[in-house]
PDB file of C-alpha atoms in Angstrom:
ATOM      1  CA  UNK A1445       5.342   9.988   2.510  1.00  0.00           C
ATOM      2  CA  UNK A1446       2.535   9.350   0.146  1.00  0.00           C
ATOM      3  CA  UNK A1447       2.182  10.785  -3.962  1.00  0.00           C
ATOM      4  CA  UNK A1448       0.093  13.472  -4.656  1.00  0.00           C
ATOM      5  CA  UNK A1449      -3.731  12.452  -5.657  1.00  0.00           C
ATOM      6  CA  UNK A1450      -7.082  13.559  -5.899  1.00  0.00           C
ATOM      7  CA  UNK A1451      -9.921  11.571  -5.583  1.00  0.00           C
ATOM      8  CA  UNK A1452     -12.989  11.707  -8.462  1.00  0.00           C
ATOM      9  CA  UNK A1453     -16.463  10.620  -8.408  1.00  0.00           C
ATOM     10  CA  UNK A1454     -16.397   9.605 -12.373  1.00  0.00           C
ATOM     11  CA  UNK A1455     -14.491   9.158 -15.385  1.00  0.00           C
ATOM     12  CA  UNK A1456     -15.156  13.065 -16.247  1.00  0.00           C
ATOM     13  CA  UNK A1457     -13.834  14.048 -13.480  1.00  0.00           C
ATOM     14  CA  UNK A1458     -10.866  11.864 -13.622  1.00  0.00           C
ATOM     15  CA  UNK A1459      -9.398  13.363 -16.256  1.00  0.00           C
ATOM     16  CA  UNK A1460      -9.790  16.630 -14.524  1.00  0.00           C
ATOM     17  CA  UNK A1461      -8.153  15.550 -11.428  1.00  0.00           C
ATOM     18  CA  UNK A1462      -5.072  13.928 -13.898  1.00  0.00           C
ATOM     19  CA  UNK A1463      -4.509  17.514 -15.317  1.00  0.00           C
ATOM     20  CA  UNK A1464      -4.332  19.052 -12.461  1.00  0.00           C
ATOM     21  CA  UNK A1465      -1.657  16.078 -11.276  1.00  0.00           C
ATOM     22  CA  UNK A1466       0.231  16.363 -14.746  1.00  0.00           C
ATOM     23  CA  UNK A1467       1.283  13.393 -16.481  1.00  0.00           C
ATOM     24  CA  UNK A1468       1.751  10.379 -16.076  1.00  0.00           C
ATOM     25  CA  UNK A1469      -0.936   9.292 -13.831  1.00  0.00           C
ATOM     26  CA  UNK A1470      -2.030   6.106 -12.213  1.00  0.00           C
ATOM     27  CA  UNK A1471      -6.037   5.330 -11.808  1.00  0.00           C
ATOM     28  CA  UNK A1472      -7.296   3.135  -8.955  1.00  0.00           C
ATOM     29  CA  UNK A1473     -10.822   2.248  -8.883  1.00  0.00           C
ATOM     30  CA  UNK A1474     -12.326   2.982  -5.330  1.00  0.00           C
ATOM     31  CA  UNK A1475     -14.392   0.131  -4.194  1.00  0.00           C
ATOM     32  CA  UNK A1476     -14.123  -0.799   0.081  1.00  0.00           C
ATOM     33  CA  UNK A1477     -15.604  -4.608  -1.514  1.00  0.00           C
ATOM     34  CA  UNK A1478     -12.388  -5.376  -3.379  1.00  0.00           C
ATOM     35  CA  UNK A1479      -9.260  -6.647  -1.424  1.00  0.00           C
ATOM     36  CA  UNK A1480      -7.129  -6.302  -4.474  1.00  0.00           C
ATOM     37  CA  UNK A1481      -8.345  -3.936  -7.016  1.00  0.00           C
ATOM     38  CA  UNK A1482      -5.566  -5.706  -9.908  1.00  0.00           C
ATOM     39  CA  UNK A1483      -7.273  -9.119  -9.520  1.00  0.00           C
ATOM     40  CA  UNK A1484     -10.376  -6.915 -11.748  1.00  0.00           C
ATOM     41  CA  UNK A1485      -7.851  -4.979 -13.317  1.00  0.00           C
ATOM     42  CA  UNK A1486      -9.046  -1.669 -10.997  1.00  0.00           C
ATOM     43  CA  UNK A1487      -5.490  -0.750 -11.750  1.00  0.00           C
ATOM     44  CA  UNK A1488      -3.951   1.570 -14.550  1.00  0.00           C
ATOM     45  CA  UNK A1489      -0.082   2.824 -14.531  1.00  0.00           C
ATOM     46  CA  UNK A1490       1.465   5.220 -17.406  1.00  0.00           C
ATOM     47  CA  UNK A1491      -1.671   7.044 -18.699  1.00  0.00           C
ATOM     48  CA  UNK A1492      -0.586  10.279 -20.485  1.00  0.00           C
ATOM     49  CA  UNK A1493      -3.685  12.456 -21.595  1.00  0.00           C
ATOM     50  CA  UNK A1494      -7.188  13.756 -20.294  1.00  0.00           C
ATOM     51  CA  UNK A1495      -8.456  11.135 -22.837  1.00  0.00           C
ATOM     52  CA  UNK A1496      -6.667   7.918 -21.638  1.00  0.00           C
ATOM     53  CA  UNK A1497      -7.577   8.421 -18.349  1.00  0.00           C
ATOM     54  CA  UNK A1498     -11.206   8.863 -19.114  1.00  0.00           C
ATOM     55  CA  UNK A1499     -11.919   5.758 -21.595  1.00  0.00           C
ATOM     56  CA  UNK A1500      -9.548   3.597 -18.712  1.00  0.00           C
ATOM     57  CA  UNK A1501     -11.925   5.025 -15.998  1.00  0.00           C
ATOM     58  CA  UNK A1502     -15.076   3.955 -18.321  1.00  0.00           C
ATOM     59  CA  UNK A1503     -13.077   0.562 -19.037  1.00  0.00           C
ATOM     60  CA  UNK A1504     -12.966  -0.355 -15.016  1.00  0.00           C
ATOM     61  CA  UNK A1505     -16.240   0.155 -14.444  1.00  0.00           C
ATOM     62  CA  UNK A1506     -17.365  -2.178 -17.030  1.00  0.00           C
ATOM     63  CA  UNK A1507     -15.259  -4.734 -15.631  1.00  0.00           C
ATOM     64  CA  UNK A1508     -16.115  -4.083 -12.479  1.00  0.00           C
ATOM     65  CA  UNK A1509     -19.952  -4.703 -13.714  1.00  0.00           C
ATOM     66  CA  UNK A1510     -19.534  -7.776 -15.276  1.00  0.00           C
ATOM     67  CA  UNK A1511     -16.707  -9.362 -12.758  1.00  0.00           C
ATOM     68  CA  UNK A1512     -17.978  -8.029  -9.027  1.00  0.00           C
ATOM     69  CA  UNK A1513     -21.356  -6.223  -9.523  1.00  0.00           C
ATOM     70  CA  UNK A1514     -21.673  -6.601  -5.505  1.00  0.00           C
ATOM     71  CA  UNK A1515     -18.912  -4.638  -4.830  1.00  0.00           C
ATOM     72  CA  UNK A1516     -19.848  -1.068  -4.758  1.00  0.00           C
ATOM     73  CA  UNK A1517     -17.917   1.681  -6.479  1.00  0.00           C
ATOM     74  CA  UNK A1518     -16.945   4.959  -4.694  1.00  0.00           C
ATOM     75  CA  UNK A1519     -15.237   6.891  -7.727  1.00  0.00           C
ATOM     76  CA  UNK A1520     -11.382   6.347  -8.211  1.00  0.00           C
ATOM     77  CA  UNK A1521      -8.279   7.492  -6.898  1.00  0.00           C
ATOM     78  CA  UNK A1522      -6.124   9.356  -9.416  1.00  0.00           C
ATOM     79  CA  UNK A1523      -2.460   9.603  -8.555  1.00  0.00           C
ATOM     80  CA  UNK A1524       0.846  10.693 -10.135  1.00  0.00           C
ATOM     81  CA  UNK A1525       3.104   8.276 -11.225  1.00  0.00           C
ATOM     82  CA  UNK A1526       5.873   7.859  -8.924  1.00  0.00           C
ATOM     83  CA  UNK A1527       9.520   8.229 -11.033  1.00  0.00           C
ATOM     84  CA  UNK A1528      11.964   5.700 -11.342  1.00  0.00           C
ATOM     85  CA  UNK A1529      12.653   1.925 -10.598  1.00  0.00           C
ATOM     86  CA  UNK A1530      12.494   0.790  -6.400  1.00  0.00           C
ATOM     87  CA  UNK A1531      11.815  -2.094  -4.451  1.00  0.00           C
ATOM     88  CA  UNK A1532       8.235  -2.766  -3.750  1.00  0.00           C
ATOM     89  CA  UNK A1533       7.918  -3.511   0.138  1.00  0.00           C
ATOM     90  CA  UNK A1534       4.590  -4.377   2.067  1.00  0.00           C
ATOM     91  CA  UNK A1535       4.279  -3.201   5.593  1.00  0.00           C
ATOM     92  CA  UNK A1536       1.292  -5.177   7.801  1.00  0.00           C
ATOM     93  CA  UNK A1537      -0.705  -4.479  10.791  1.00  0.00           C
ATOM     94  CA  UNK A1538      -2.830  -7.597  12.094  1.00  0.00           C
ATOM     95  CA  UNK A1539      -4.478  -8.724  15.069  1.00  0.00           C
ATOM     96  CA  UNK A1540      -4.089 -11.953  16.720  1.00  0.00           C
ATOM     97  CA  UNK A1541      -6.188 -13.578  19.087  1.00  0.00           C
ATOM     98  CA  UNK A1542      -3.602 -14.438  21.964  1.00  0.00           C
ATOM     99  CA  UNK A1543      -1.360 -11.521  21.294  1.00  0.00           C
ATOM    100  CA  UNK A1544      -2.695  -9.186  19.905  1.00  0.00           C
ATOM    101  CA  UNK A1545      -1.908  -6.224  17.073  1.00  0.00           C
ATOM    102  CA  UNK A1546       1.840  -7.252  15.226  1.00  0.00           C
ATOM    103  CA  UNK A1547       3.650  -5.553  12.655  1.00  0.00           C
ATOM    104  CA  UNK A1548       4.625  -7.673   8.970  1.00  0.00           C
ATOM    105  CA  UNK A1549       7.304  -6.854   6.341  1.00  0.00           C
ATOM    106  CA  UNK A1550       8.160  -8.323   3.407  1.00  0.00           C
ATOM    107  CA  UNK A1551       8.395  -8.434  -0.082  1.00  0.00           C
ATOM    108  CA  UNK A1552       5.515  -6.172  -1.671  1.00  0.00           C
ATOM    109  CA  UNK A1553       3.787  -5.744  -4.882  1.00  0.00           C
ATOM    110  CA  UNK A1554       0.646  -8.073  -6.702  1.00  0.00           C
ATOM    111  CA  UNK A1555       2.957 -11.280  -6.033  1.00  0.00           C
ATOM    112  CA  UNK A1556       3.117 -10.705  -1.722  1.00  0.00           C
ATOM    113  CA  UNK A1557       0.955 -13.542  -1.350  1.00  0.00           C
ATOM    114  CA  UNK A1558       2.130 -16.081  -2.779  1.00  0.00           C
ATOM    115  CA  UNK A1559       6.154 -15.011  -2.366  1.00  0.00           C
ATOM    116  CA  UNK A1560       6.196 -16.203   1.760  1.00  0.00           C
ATOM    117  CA  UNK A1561       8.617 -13.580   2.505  1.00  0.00           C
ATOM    118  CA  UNK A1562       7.048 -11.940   5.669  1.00  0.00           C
ATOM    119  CA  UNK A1563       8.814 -11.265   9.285  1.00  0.00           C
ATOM    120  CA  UNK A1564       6.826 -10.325  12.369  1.00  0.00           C
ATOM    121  CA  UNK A1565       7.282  -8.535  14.992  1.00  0.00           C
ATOM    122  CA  UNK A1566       4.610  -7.115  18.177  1.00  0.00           C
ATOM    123  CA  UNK A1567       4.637  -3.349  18.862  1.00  0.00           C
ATOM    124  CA  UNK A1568       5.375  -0.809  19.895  1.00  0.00           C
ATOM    125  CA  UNK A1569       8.696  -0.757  17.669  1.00  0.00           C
ATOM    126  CA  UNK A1570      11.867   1.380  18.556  1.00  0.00           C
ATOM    127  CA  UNK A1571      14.649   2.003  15.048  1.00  0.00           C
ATOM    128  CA  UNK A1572      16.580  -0.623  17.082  1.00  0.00           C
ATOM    129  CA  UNK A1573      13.901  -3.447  16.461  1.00  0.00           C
ATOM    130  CA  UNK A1574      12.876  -2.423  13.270  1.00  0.00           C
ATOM    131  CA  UNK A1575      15.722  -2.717  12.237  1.00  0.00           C
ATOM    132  CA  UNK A1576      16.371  -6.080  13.485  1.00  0.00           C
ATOM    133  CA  UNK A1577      12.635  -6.892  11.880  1.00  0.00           C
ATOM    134  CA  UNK A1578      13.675  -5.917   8.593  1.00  0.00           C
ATOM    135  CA  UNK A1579      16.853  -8.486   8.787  1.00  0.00           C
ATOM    136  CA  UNK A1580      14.461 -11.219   9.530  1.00  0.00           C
ATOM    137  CA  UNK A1581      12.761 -11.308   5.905  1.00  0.00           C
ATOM    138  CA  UNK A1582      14.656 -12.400   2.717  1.00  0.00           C
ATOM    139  CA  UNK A1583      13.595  -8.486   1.428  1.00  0.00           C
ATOM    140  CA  UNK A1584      16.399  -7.249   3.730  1.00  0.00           C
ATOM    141  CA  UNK A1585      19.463  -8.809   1.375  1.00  0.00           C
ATOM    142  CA  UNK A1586      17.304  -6.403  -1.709  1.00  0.00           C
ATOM    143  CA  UNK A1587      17.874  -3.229   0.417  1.00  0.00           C
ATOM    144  CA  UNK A1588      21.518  -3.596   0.476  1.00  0.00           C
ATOM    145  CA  UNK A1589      21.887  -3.281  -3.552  1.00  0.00           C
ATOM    146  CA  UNK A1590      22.801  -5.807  -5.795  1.00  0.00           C
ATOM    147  CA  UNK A1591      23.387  -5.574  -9.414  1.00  0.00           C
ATOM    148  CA  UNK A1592      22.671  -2.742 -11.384  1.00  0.00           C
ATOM    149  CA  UNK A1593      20.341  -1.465  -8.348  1.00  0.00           C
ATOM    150  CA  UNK A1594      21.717   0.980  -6.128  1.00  0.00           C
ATOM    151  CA  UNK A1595      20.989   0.466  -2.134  1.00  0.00           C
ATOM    152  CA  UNK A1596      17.462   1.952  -0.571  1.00  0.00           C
ATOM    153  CA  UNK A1597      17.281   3.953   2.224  1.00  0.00           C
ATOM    154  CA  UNK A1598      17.166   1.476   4.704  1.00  0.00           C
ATOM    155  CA  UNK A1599      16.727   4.497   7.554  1.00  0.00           C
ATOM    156  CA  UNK A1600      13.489   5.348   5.709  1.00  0.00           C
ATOM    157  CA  UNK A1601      12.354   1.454   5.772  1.00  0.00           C
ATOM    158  CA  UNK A1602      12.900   1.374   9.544  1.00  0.00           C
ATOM    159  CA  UNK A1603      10.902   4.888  10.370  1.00  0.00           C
ATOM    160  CA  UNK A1604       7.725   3.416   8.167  1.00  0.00           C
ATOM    161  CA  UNK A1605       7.891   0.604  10.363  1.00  0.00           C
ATOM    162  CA  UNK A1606       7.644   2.617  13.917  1.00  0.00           C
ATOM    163  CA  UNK A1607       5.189   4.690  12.431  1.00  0.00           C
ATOM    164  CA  UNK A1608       3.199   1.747  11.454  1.00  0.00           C
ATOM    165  CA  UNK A1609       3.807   0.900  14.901  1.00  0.00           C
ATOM    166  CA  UNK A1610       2.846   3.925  16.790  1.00  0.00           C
ATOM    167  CA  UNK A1611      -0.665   3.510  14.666  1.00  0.00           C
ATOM    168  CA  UNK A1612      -1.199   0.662  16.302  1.00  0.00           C
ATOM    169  CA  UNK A1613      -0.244   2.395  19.916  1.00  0.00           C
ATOM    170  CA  UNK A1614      -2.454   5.723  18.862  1.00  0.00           C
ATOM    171  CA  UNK A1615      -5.321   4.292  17.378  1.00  0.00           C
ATOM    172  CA  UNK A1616      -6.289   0.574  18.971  1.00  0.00           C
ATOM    173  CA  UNK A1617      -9.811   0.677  17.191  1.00  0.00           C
ATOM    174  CA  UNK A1618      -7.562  -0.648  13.932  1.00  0.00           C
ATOM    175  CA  UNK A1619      -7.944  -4.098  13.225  1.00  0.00           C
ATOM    176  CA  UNK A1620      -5.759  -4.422  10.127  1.00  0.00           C
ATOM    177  CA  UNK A1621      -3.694  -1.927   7.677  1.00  0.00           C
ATOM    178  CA  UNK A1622      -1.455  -2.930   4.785  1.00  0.00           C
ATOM    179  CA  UNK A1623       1.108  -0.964   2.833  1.00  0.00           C
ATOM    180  CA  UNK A1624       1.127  -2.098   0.011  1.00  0.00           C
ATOM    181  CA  UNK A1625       3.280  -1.360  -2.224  1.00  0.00           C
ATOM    182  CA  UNK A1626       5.597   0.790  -0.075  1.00  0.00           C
ATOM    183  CA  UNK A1627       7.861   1.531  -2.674  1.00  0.00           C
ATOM    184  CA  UNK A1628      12.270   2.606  -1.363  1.00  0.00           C
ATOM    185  CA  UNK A1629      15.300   3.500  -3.088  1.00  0.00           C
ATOM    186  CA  UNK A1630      17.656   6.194  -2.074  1.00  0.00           C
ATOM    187  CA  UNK A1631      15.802   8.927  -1.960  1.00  0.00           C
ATOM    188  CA  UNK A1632      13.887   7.345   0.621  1.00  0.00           C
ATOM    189  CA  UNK A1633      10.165   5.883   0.679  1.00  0.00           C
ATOM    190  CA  UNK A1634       6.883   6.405  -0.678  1.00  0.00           C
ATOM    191  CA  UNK A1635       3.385   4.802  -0.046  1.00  0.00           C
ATOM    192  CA  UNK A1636       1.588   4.098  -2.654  1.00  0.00           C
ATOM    193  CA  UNK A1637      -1.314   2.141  -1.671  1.00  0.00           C
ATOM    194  CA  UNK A1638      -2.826   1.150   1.720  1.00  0.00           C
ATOM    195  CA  UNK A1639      -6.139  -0.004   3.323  1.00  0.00           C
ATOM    196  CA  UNK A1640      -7.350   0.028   6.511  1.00  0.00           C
ATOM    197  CA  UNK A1641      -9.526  -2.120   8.891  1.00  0.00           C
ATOM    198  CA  UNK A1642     -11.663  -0.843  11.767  1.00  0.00           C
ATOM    199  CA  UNK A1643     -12.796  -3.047  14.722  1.00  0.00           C
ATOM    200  CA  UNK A1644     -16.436  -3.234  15.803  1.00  0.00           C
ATOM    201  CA  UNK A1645     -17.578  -0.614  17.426  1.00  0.00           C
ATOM    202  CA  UNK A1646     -16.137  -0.461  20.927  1.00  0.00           C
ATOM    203  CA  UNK A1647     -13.774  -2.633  20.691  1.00  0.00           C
ATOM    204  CA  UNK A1648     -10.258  -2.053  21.395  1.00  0.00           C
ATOM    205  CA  UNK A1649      -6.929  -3.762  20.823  1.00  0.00           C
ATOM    206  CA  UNK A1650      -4.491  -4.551  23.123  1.00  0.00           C
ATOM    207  CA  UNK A1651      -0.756  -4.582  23.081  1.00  0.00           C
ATOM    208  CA  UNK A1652       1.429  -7.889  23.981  1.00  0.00           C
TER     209      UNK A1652
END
């Protein structure tokens, strides 16, 4: 499950798309150079008017002159805000050279990185081994509840995860995907960011 968004060639028609969205909306910059788009600040949460969203749109493109003018610009990505507080997750798909595509989860958000909290597993994935992938990171203890936070929909966590899987099963020309963040509670799940990696031409991968 993804949020509803609209993509827009410019800042005008940004604020068009956000109206259409209602408010709040999120802005994304849309540049296939950037691996993160916060490291330039292509990222905007909580903007609340036709006006906000244009002058942020305007904003990110002067940063992105002055801090990557390689990296080319393909509009922006407006999105509604998603409601409510949730666990950021990120869901992986990699290739590696002796056995091919696996499947990561972990903790998500800007900080995945540099947090180390990431379990493997190869695909194809059943509920029964995602399941059993999910207890392998420290992320799995966060599902549960603690505190003042309610538990996620742990159900919802595991499905992500075989349909991550069966991408890798449907379409072997994908080198790389990442979910990121993948946000549950207990509603369920929703993707709110992800970015995909094509092989060369031809090439194929190959299951374990």
């Amino acid at each position: 499950p993804t949020v509803p968004c609209r993509r827009a060639a410019g800042p005008a028609e940004a604020a068009d798309a956000a109206a259409m969205l209602r408010f709040p909306v999120v802005l994304k910059i849309l540049s296939p150079g950037l691996q993160h788009k916060s490291e330039v600040g292509g990222v905007v949460l909580g903007l609340g008017s036709m006006r906000a969203v244009a002058e942020a749109a305007e904003a990110m493109l002067d940063r992105m002159r002055r801090l990557r003018p390689d990296a080319p610009v393909h509009g922006f990505l407006v999105q509604r805000q998603a409601a409510g507080r949730a666990l950021e997750l990120r869901l992986r798909l990699g290739d590696d050279p002796m056995f091919g595509p696996w499947i990561g989860f972990g903790q998500g958000g800007t900080t995945a990185d540099i947090a180390g909290d990431e379990a493997y597993d190869l695909p194809p994935l059943n509920l029964a081994l995602a399941s059993q992938l999910i207890d392998r990171s420290r992320t799995a203890k966060l599902l549960g509840g603690y505190r003042d936070w309610p538990p996620a929909d742990r159900d919802a966590v595991a499905q992500a995860l075989v349909r991550l899987s069966q991408i890798a099963v449907d379409w072997p020309e994908i080198a790389a995907c990442s979910i990121n963040p993948l946000i549950a509670d207990a509603q369920g799940v929703l993707a709110l960011d992800a970015s995909f990696a094509l092989r060369p031409p031809g090439e194929k991968g190959f299951l374990a």
